[in-house]
Amino acid sequence: MVFSFFKKKREDGSELQSNVFSSNGAKQDIKSIIRLPIPVEGFSYKLSKKDIENNKIAYFKNGSLYNVFPRNKSISLDEDRGTAYEARYIVSDGKKYDLCNPYDVIRFKIPDYSKGGNSFSYVTRDLSYIIMKRVKRIYQKELCIPSTFLAVNLMLVSGVGWLSKDYERMLSQLERLEEYRYASILREGISKSNPSLLDGNIRVKNQFDSTLKLAKQLGTDLVVMPYLASACEECAKYQGRVYSITGKDKRFPKLPRVINETGCVHPGCVHHLQVFYEWETIQKYVYDNEGNVQIVSVDAIENSNRPFIDDRTVWEIEKYKKAQQKQLKKENELWSPESTIKYAKRIVEFEWIEENLPEVAPKSLGGYTRMKHSNSKNYQKIKQLAAQKGMYLDDAL
């Protein structure tokens, strides 16, 4: 399969790179910010039995969900939006697309969100949100690659304030399938569109600059770094303090140079400064001897002028360690290439069982995972029946 560009002239005579076409005529929408590169090969997706039986449709106008089929009219659309999450077909601004057809995904026309206006109010109805959810469930690279490009392009124009972790999650879907080339192209495109989207340091600094601007507009020289329930050793020294931006208000310490330059204490810091009003109090998390937490008010001036040391209690240190361990475990279990490969292979096994052994197939992938890991009698039965048909299930998945 070969993709090629053609060029056309603008009215001023200059050349404009236009749409991308595949050998079978699938055209990539001109509104896409990041184009699927050329050449693209192997985009042949085999429909599963579940795909073939799926006739669900989600209807969108200007990127916002307004109806689904089949529709349960006894409940609200928001309660019935699960149909949109599972839909094989999407009708967007009057055009129908098959999300199981890579070429339909490639030619998907990016909607004009400026004509809508509901994206922020109804994030769960937003087309970008629904395609994002779908991408997370796709482990066949032939369909995952174009679907991820579509999701990212929708995210970039939707108006929803997607965070860097949301974009990283989309890129990781490709990286987990070892499609690093496409992930790299998307990463570069996202950065060119808005450098702060993937660079957390830039985003934090922009947010900090906005806080300083707001403080100036409100005529105050004070900002506060609130306490968080869990903080690292370095952040503990700076949190729970009111700072004087210029240093003129001698009741409070001057805003530290590191924060003034970067907007945070250290790279990856989750603390954010806020404008401080003198009638506000500083709220602090306090742990009792059993580790239970409550929020108390502390004196702003006294607390802001305490020594710049790590003053966390034993319980606060323990809570931070547990949070870090939990996050690390999650990353190792969910994001490692090994776990991804196993998960993808387990999906293949489950879908094969659904199609070839429907009478004994578990109701869900989760149910199949549990019976496999517990090596239950039902799993052994399925394993034996599958072997008789030439499918050998892997107990290690």
Tab-separated table of C-alpha atoms in Angstrom:
chain	number	residue	atom	x	y	z
A	1	MET	CA	0.000	0.000	0.000
A	2	VAL	CA	1.520	3.301	-1.068
A	3	PHE	CA	0.499	6.744	0.171
A	4	SER	CA	1.379	9.818	-1.823
A	5	PHE	CA	1.081	13.590	-1.597
A	6	PHE	CA	-0.162	15.927	-4.252
A	7	LYS	CA	0.228	19.669	-4.263
A	8	LYS	CA	-2.156	22.419	-5.290
A	9	LYS	CA	-1.806	26.157	-5.616
A	10	ARG	CA	-3.087	28.751	-3.175
A	11	GLU	CA	-4.786	31.782	-4.598
A	12	ASP	CA	-1.497	33.668	-4.221
A	13	GLY	CA	0.270	31.078	-6.362
A	14	SER	CA	2.185	29.344	-3.546
A	15	GLU	CA	2.027	25.589	-3.123
A	16	LEU	CA	-0.128	24.019	-0.426
A	17	GLN	CA	0.421	20.450	0.698
A	18	SER	CA	-2.983	18.825	0.498
A	19	ASN	CA	-4.613	15.595	1.548
A	20	VAL	CA	-3.000	12.182	1.786
A	21	PHE	CA	-4.403	9.387	-0.364
A	22	SER	CA	-3.926	5.645	-0.127
A	23	SER	CA	-3.805	3.359	-3.122
A	24	ASN	CA	-7.487	2.528	-2.653
A	25	GLY	CA	-8.557	6.152	-2.411
A	26	ALA	CA	-8.715	6.639	1.360
A	27	LYS	CA	-8.144	10.340	1.899
A	28	GLN	CA	-6.772	11.865	5.072
A	29	ASP	CA	-8.649	14.939	6.172
A	30	ILE	CA	-6.944	18.246	5.347
A	31	LYS	CA	-7.865	19.610	8.813
A	32	SER	CA	-5.685	17.027	10.524
A	33	ILE	CA	-2.869	18.802	12.310
A	34	ILE	CA	-0.617	15.738	12.281
A	35	ARG	CA	-0.679	13.696	9.091
A	36	LEU	CA	-0.278	9.947	8.915
A	37	PRO	CA	3.097	9.576	7.164
A	38	ILE	CA	3.903	7.827	3.913
A	39	PRO	CA	4.321	5.074	3.035
A	40	VAL	CA	1.965	3.194	5.349
A	41	GLU	CA	1.830	-0.551	4.888
A	42	GLY	CA	-0.118	-3.463	6.253
A	43	PHE	CA	-3.308	-1.665	7.222
A	44	SER	CA	-5.526	-4.719	6.854
A	45	TYR	CA	-7.796	-5.351	9.832
A	46	LYS	CA	-9.660	-8.622	10.246
A	47	LEU	CA	-13.076	-8.195	11.789
A	48	SER	CA	-13.903	-10.316	14.819
A	49	LYS	CA	-17.293	-11.877	15.362
A	50	LYS	CA	-17.990	-9.142	17.911
A	51	ASP	CA	-17.165	-6.474	15.315
A	52	ILE	CA	-19.444	-8.044	12.724
A	53	GLU	CA	-22.360	-8.195	15.162
A	54	ASN	CA	-21.841	-4.613	16.339
A	55	ASN	CA	-24.412	-2.300	14.748
A	56	LYS	CA	-24.189	0.471	17.343
A	57	ILE	CA	-23.960	4.040	16.039
A	58	ALA	CA	-22.959	7.301	17.740
A	59	TYR	CA	-24.117	10.594	16.221
A	60	PHE	CA	-22.069	13.798	16.516
A	61	LYS	CA	-22.482	17.379	15.407
A	62	ASN	CA	-19.490	19.717	15.574
A	63	GLY	CA	-17.681	17.150	17.735
A	64	SER	CA	-20.446	16.765	20.332
A	65	LEU	CA	-22.555	13.626	20.861
A	66	TYR	CA	-26.284	14.190	20.340
A	67	ASN	CA	-27.727	10.707	19.805
A	68	VAL	CA	-26.953	6.983	19.777
A	69	PHE	CA	-28.451	3.874	18.212
A	70	PRO	CA	-29.992	1.836	19.670
A	71	ARG	CA	-31.349	4.537	21.991
A	72	ASN	CA	-32.863	3.825	25.392
A	73	LYS	CA	-35.273	6.752	25.630
A	74	SER	CA	-36.210	5.922	29.208
A	75	ILE	CA	-32.884	7.383	30.358
A	76	SER	CA	-30.909	10.511	29.489
A	77	LEU	CA	-28.312	10.568	26.728
A	78	ASP	CA	-25.563	10.907	29.325
A	79	GLU	CA	-26.779	7.744	31.038
A	80	ASP	CA	-27.019	6.022	27.661
A	81	ARG	CA	-23.646	7.171	26.336
A	82	GLY	CA	-22.132	3.732	26.944
A	83	THR	CA	-23.561	2.884	23.529
A	84	ALA	CA	-21.359	5.613	22.025
A	85	TYR	CA	-18.277	4.171	23.721
A	86	GLU	CA	-18.966	0.761	22.183
A	87	ALA	CA	-20.209	1.971	18.782
A	88	ARG	CA	-18.606	0.563	15.672
A	89	TYR	CA	-20.014	3.353	13.516
A	90	ILE	CA	-19.873	7.109	13.925
A	91	VAL	CA	-21.954	9.639	12.053
A	92	SER	CA	-20.121	12.938	12.288
A	93	ASP	CA	-21.747	16.005	10.726
A	94	GLY	CA	-23.811	13.764	8.467
A	95	LYS	CA	-20.989	11.468	7.290
A	96	LYS	CA	-20.826	7.841	8.414
A	97	TYR	CA	-17.554	6.128	9.311
A	98	ASP	CA	-16.712	2.550	10.241
A	99	LEU	CA	-14.235	2.638	13.127
A	100	CYS	CA	-13.225	-0.949	12.352
A	101	ASN	CA	-12.104	0.099	8.877
A	102	PRO	CA	-8.613	1.695	8.926
A	103	TYR	CA	-9.355	3.607	5.728
A	104	ASP	CA	-12.505	5.140	7.189
A	105	VAL	CA	-10.467	6.213	10.213
A	106	ILE	CA	-7.819	7.768	7.950
A	107	ARG	CA	-10.364	9.791	5.960
A	108	PHE	CA	-12.321	10.902	9.051
A	109	LYS	CA	-13.141	14.591	8.657
A	110	ILE	CA	-12.103	16.588	11.705
A	111	PRO	CA	-15.176	18.521	12.914
A	112	ASP	CA	-15.300	22.276	13.337
A	113	TYR	CA	-15.548	22.588	17.104
A	114	SER	CA	-15.908	26.371	16.893
A	115	LYS	CA	-19.490	25.857	15.696
A	116	GLY	CA	-20.377	23.787	18.722
A	117	GLY	CA	-19.315	24.992	22.140
A	118	ASN	CA	-20.311	22.006	24.269
A	119	SER	CA	-16.903	20.349	24.558
A	120	PHE	CA	-15.955	21.886	27.873
A	121	SER	CA	-19.387	21.483	29.456
A	122	TYR	CA	-19.821	17.896	28.283
A	123	VAL	CA	-16.389	16.319	28.110
A	124	THR	CA	-17.916	12.825	28.170
A	125	ARG	CA	-19.904	13.705	25.033
A	126	ASP	CA	-16.840	15.004	23.231
A	127	LEU	CA	-15.744	13.073	20.160
A	128	SER	CA	-12.082	13.274	21.177
A	129	TYR	CA	-12.897	11.745	24.573
A	130	ILE	CA	-14.839	8.874	23.033
A	131	ILE	CA	-12.169	8.093	20.430
A	132	MET	CA	-9.531	8.241	23.201
A	133	LYS	CA	-11.431	5.614	25.170
A	134	ARG	CA	-11.621	3.452	22.073
A	135	VAL	CA	-7.893	3.712	21.321
A	136	LYS	CA	-7.073	2.396	24.795
A	137	ARG	CA	-8.849	-0.856	23.892
A	138	ILE	CA	-7.194	-1.405	20.507
A	139	TYR	CA	-4.242	-3.789	20.432
A	140	GLN	CA	-4.180	-4.562	16.709
A	141	LYS	CA	-1.621	-2.179	15.263
A	142	GLU	CA	-3.282	-2.034	11.847
A	143	LEU	CA	-6.243	-0.278	13.440
A	144	CYS	CA	-4.461	1.278	16.415
A	145	ILE	CA	-2.089	3.434	14.344
A	146	PRO	CA	-4.717	5.412	12.374
A	147	SER	CA	-7.062	5.501	15.377
A	148	THR	CA	-4.365	7.036	17.577
A	149	PHE	CA	-3.590	9.685	14.956
A	150	LEU	CA	-7.302	10.496	14.795
A	151	ALA	CA	-7.600	10.719	18.589
A	152	VAL	CA	-4.629	13.082	18.923
A	153	ASN	CA	-5.824	15.332	16.088
A	154	LEU	CA	-9.251	15.560	17.719
A	155	MET	CA	-7.686	16.324	21.105
A	156	LEU	CA	-5.656	19.175	19.623
A	157	VAL	CA	-8.741	20.976	18.272
A	158	SER	CA	-11.486	19.915	20.659
A	159	GLY	CA	-11.118	22.766	23.131
A	160	VAL	CA	-10.967	20.345	26.058
A	161	GLY	CA	-8.033	21.067	28.331
A	162	TRP	CA	-6.289	17.745	27.828
A	163	LEU	CA	-3.224	17.292	30.025
A	164	SER	CA	0.198	16.032	29.004
A	165	LYS	CA	-0.608	12.672	30.616
A	166	ASP	CA	-3.588	12.306	28.261
A	167	TYR	CA	-1.372	12.795	25.213
A	168	GLU	CA	1.307	10.548	26.687
A	169	ARG	CA	-1.317	7.849	27.180
A	170	MET	CA	-2.135	7.941	23.478
A	171	LEU	CA	1.542	7.773	22.515
A	172	SER	CA	2.115	4.905	24.921
A	173	GLN	CA	-0.544	2.860	23.144
A	174	LEU	CA	1.692	2.843	20.076
A	175	GLU	CA	4.876	2.359	22.074
A	176	ARG	CA	3.344	-0.627	23.826
A	177	LEU	CA	2.827	-2.177	20.398
A	178	GLU	CA	6.441	-1.297	19.515
A	179	GLU	CA	5.294	1.206	16.888
A	180	TYR	CA	7.908	3.727	17.977
A	181	ARG	CA	8.160	5.434	14.578
A	182	TYR	CA	4.523	6.495	14.612
A	183	ALA	CA	4.689	7.471	18.278
A	184	SER	CA	7.703	9.668	17.491
A	185	ILE	CA	5.885	11.365	14.606
A	186	LEU	CA	2.918	12.111	16.835
A	187	ARG	CA	5.147	13.364	19.638
A	188	GLU	CA	6.917	15.758	17.273
A	189	GLY	CA	3.597	16.963	15.858
A	190	ILE	CA	2.086	17.584	19.272
A	191	SER	CA	5.167	19.538	20.373
A	192	LYS	CA	5.074	21.696	17.239
A	193	SER	CA	1.378	22.399	17.753
A	194	ASN	CA	1.865	23.419	21.386
A	195	PRO	CA	5.226	22.834	23.133
A	196	SER	CA	3.617	22.879	26.587
A	197	LEU	CA	1.369	19.885	25.879
A	198	LEU	CA	4.157	17.351	26.313
A	199	ASP	CA	6.631	19.479	28.245
A	200	GLY	CA	5.324	19.642	31.776
A	201	ASN	CA	7.951	22.239	32.721
A	202	ILE	CA	6.657	24.689	30.125
A	203	ARG	CA	3.059	24.080	31.159
A	204	VAL	CA	3.847	24.653	34.843
A	205	LYS	CA	5.765	27.858	34.074
A	206	ASN	CA	2.878	29.150	31.938
A	207	GLN	CA	0.467	28.444	34.758
A	208	PHE	CA	2.748	30.190	37.238
A	209	ASP	CA	3.047	33.236	34.975
A	210	SER	CA	-0.756	33.366	34.770
A	211	THR	CA	-0.928	33.348	38.582
A	212	LEU	CA	1.506	36.282	38.771
A	213	LYS	CA	-0.516	38.139	36.170
A	214	LEU	CA	-3.719	37.567	38.142
A	215	ALA	CA	-2.054	38.751	41.349
A	216	LYS	CA	-1.025	41.975	39.607
A	217	GLN	CA	-4.539	42.507	38.268
A	218	LEU	CA	-5.965	42.039	41.767
A	219	GLY	CA	-3.406	44.392	43.280
A	220	THR	CA	-1.750	41.903	45.614
A	221	ASP	CA	1.891	40.959	46.083
A	222	LEU	CA	1.153	37.654	47.794
A	223	VAL	CA	0.916	34.066	46.560
A	224	VAL	CA	0.604	30.840	48.519
A	225	MET	CA	1.843	27.290	47.965
A	226	PRO	CA	-0.860	25.157	49.606
A	227	TYR	CA	-0.180	22.002	51.556
A	228	LEU	CA	-0.700	18.685	49.803
A	229	ALA	CA	-1.601	15.486	51.612
A	230	SER	CA	1.526	13.857	50.170
A	231	ALA	CA	4.761	15.736	49.460
A	232	CYS	CA	8.387	14.878	48.782
A	233	GLU	CA	11.324	15.931	50.950
A	234	GLU	CA	12.096	19.044	48.904
A	235	CYS	CA	8.506	20.243	48.475
A	236	ALA	CA	7.931	19.874	52.216
A	237	LYS	CA	10.325	22.798	52.771
A	238	TYR	CA	8.318	25.168	50.584
A	239	GLN	CA	4.671	24.143	50.926
A	240	GLY	CA	2.257	25.776	53.338
A	241	ARG	CA	3.812	29.214	52.938
A	242	VAL	CA	2.713	32.617	51.727
A	243	TYR	CA	5.329	34.409	49.651
A	244	SER	CA	5.853	38.037	48.721
A	245	ILE	CA	6.462	38.163	44.976
A	246	THR	CA	8.640	41.270	45.117
A	247	GLY	CA	9.920	40.810	48.662
A	248	LYS	CA	8.418	44.158	49.740
A	249	ASP	CA	5.968	42.607	52.193
A	250	LYS	CA	8.331	41.751	55.063
A	251	ARG	CA	5.709	39.697	56.907
A	252	PHE	CA	6.374	36.863	54.488
A	253	PRO	CA	9.480	35.359	52.837
A	254	LYS	CA	10.314	36.502	49.343
A	255	LEU	CA	9.318	34.143	46.556
A	256	PRO	CA	12.311	31.760	46.144
A	257	ARG	CA	14.394	32.172	43.029
A	258	VAL	CA	13.879	28.571	41.878
A	259	ILE	CA	10.095	29.010	41.923
A	260	ASN	CA	10.272	32.426	40.283
A	261	GLU	CA	12.330	31.016	37.417
A	262	THR	CA	10.562	27.668	36.852
A	263	GLY	CA	7.168	28.021	38.493
A	264	CYS	CA	7.783	25.003	40.736
A	265	VAL	CA	10.165	23.499	43.285
A	266	HIS	CA	11.600	20.810	40.999
A	267	PRO	CA	10.806	19.111	37.648
A	268	GLY	CA	7.663	17.036	37.969
A	269	CYS	CA	6.499	18.977	41.033
A	270	VAL	CA	2.715	18.844	41.486
A	271	HIS	CA	2.439	21.932	43.711
A	272	HIS	CA	0.836	25.022	42.197
A	273	LEU	CA	0.935	28.532	43.581
A	274	GLN	CA	-2.261	30.518	44.067
A	275	VAL	CA	-3.068	34.154	44.699
A	276	PHE	CA	-3.334	34.715	48.474
A	277	TYR	CA	-5.866	36.959	50.185
A	278	GLU	CA	-4.998	38.089	53.695
A	279	TRP	CA	-8.338	37.032	55.122
A	280	GLU	CA	-7.695	33.450	54.044
A	281	THR	CA	-6.041	30.896	56.315
A	282	ILE	CA	-3.572	28.210	55.341
A	283	GLN	CA	-5.097	24.747	55.477
A	284	LYS	CA	-2.792	21.968	56.697
A	285	TYR	CA	-3.138	18.175	56.729
A	286	VAL	CA	-2.449	16.833	60.217
A	287	TYR	CA	-2.045	13.139	61.078
A	288	ASP	CA	-2.790	11.615	64.465
A	289	ASN	CA	-0.850	8.733	66.038
A	290	GLU	CA	-2.878	6.179	64.064
A	291	GLY	CA	-2.339	7.828	60.706
A	292	ASN	CA	-5.798	9.382	60.417
A	293	VAL	CA	-5.795	12.778	58.751
A	294	GLN	CA	-7.724	15.954	59.394
A	295	ILE	CA	-7.485	19.471	57.982
A	296	VAL	CA	-6.683	22.319	60.373
A	297	SER	CA	-6.111	26.051	59.937
A	298	VAL	CA	-2.705	27.461	60.793
A	299	ASP	CA	-1.464	31.034	61.199
A	300	ALA	CA	-0.274	32.280	57.799
A	301	ILE	CA	2.544	34.522	59.054
A	302	GLU	CA	3.928	32.106	61.634
A	303	ASN	CA	3.717	29.092	59.323
A	304	SER	CA	5.297	30.953	56.407
A	305	ASN	CA	8.330	31.929	58.499
A	306	ARG	CA	9.121	28.479	59.888
A	307	PRO	CA	12.611	27.060	59.085
A	308	PHE	CA	13.130	25.822	55.514
A	309	ILE	CA	13.576	22.184	56.473
A	310	ASP	CA	11.797	18.915	55.796
A	311	ASP	CA	9.297	19.058	58.665
A	312	ARG	CA	7.091	16.151	57.606
A	313	THR	CA	5.901	13.790	60.314
A	314	VAL	CA	6.534	10.054	60.250
A	315	TRP	CA	3.023	9.519	58.922
A	316	GLU	CA	3.484	12.072	56.127
A	317	ILE	CA	6.760	10.476	55.040
A	318	GLU	CA	5.165	7.035	55.091
A	319	LYS	CA	2.185	8.238	53.068
A	320	TYR	CA	4.471	9.717	50.420
A	321	LYS	CA	6.536	6.510	50.196
A	322	LYS	CA	3.407	4.402	49.791
A	323	ALA	CA	2.079	6.714	47.093
A	324	GLN	CA	5.363	6.478	45.178
A	325	GLN	CA	5.456	2.686	45.517
A	326	LYS	CA	1.870	2.423	44.307
A	327	GLN	CA	2.606	4.603	41.294
A	328	LEU	CA	5.745	2.631	40.436
A	329	LYS	CA	3.877	-0.668	40.719
A	330	LYS	CA	1.129	0.666	38.480
A	331	GLU	CA	3.634	1.767	35.859
A	332	ASN	CA	5.450	-1.573	35.964
A	333	GLU	CA	2.233	-3.577	35.722
A	334	LEU	CA	0.329	-1.499	33.215
A	335	TRP	CA	2.934	0.195	31.056
A	336	SER	CA	5.836	-2.218	30.690
A	337	PRO	CA	6.289	-3.713	27.208
A	338	GLU	CA	6.152	-7.218	28.682
A	339	SER	CA	2.775	-6.692	30.312
A	340	THR	CA	1.440	-5.041	27.159
A	341	ILE	CA	2.459	-7.948	24.950
A	342	LYS	CA	0.879	-10.422	27.373
A	343	TYR	CA	-2.294	-8.379	27.529
A	344	ALA	CA	-2.544	-8.147	23.744
A	345	LYS	CA	-2.031	-11.896	23.358
A	346	ARG	CA	-4.622	-12.581	26.047
A	347	ILE	CA	-7.125	-10.463	24.100
A	348	VAL	CA	-6.423	-12.547	20.996
A	349	GLU	CA	-7.057	-15.758	22.966
A	350	PHE	CA	-10.286	-14.421	24.443
A	351	GLU	CA	-11.648	-13.236	21.096
A	352	TRP	CA	-10.777	-16.604	19.535
A	353	ILE	CA	-12.686	-18.390	22.317
A	354	GLU	CA	-15.677	-16.066	21.844
A	355	GLU	CA	-15.829	-16.931	18.148
A	356	ASN	CA	-14.931	-20.623	18.227
A	357	LEU	CA	-16.185	-21.803	21.639
A	358	PRO	CA	-19.139	-19.499	22.393
A	359	GLU	CA	-20.887	-22.117	24.525
A	360	VAL	CA	-18.091	-22.077	27.149
A	361	ALA	CA	-16.675	-18.572	26.624
A	362	PRO	CA	-16.539	-16.354	29.738
A	363	LYS	CA	-18.645	-13.189	29.638
A	364	SER	CA	-15.723	-10.788	29.700
A	365	LEU	CA	-11.972	-10.470	29.257
A	366	GLY	CA	-11.719	-9.822	32.986
A	367	GLY	CA	-13.491	-13.098	33.708
A	368	TYR	CA	-11.176	-14.936	31.329
A	369	THR	CA	-8.128	-13.352	32.995
A	370	ARG	CA	-9.278	-14.412	36.443
A	371	MET	CA	-9.969	-18.020	35.438
A	372	LYS	CA	-6.647	-18.207	33.602
A	373	HIS	CA	-4.620	-16.867	36.527
A	374	SER	CA	-6.405	-19.163	39.001
A	375	ASN	CA	-6.100	-22.102	36.588
A	376	SER	CA	-9.724	-22.998	37.312
A	377	LYS	CA	-11.521	-26.137	36.138
A	378	ASN	CA	-13.464	-24.094	33.590
A	379	TYR	CA	-10.215	-22.737	32.183
A	380	GLN	CA	-8.784	-26.232	31.910
A	381	LYS	CA	-11.920	-27.290	30.069
A	382	ILE	CA	-11.650	-24.371	27.639
A	383	LYS	CA	-7.951	-25.067	27.167
A	384	GLN	CA	-8.668	-28.686	26.260
A	385	LEU	CA	-11.461	-27.790	23.819
A	386	ALA	CA	-9.292	-25.127	22.204
A	387	ALA	CA	-6.418	-27.575	21.729
A	388	GLN	CA	-8.779	-29.941	19.914
A	389	LYS	CA	-9.339	-27.155	17.393
A	390	GLY	CA	-5.650	-26.341	17.070
A	391	MET	CA	-5.562	-23.329	19.439
A	392	TYR	CA	-3.093	-23.742	22.305
A	393	LEU	CA	-3.680	-21.342	25.193
A	394	ASP	CA	-0.671	-19.926	27.039
A	395	ASP	CA	-0.982	-20.204	30.825
A	396	ALA	CA	1.656	-17.511	31.316
A	397	LEU	CA	-0.420	-14.730	29.742
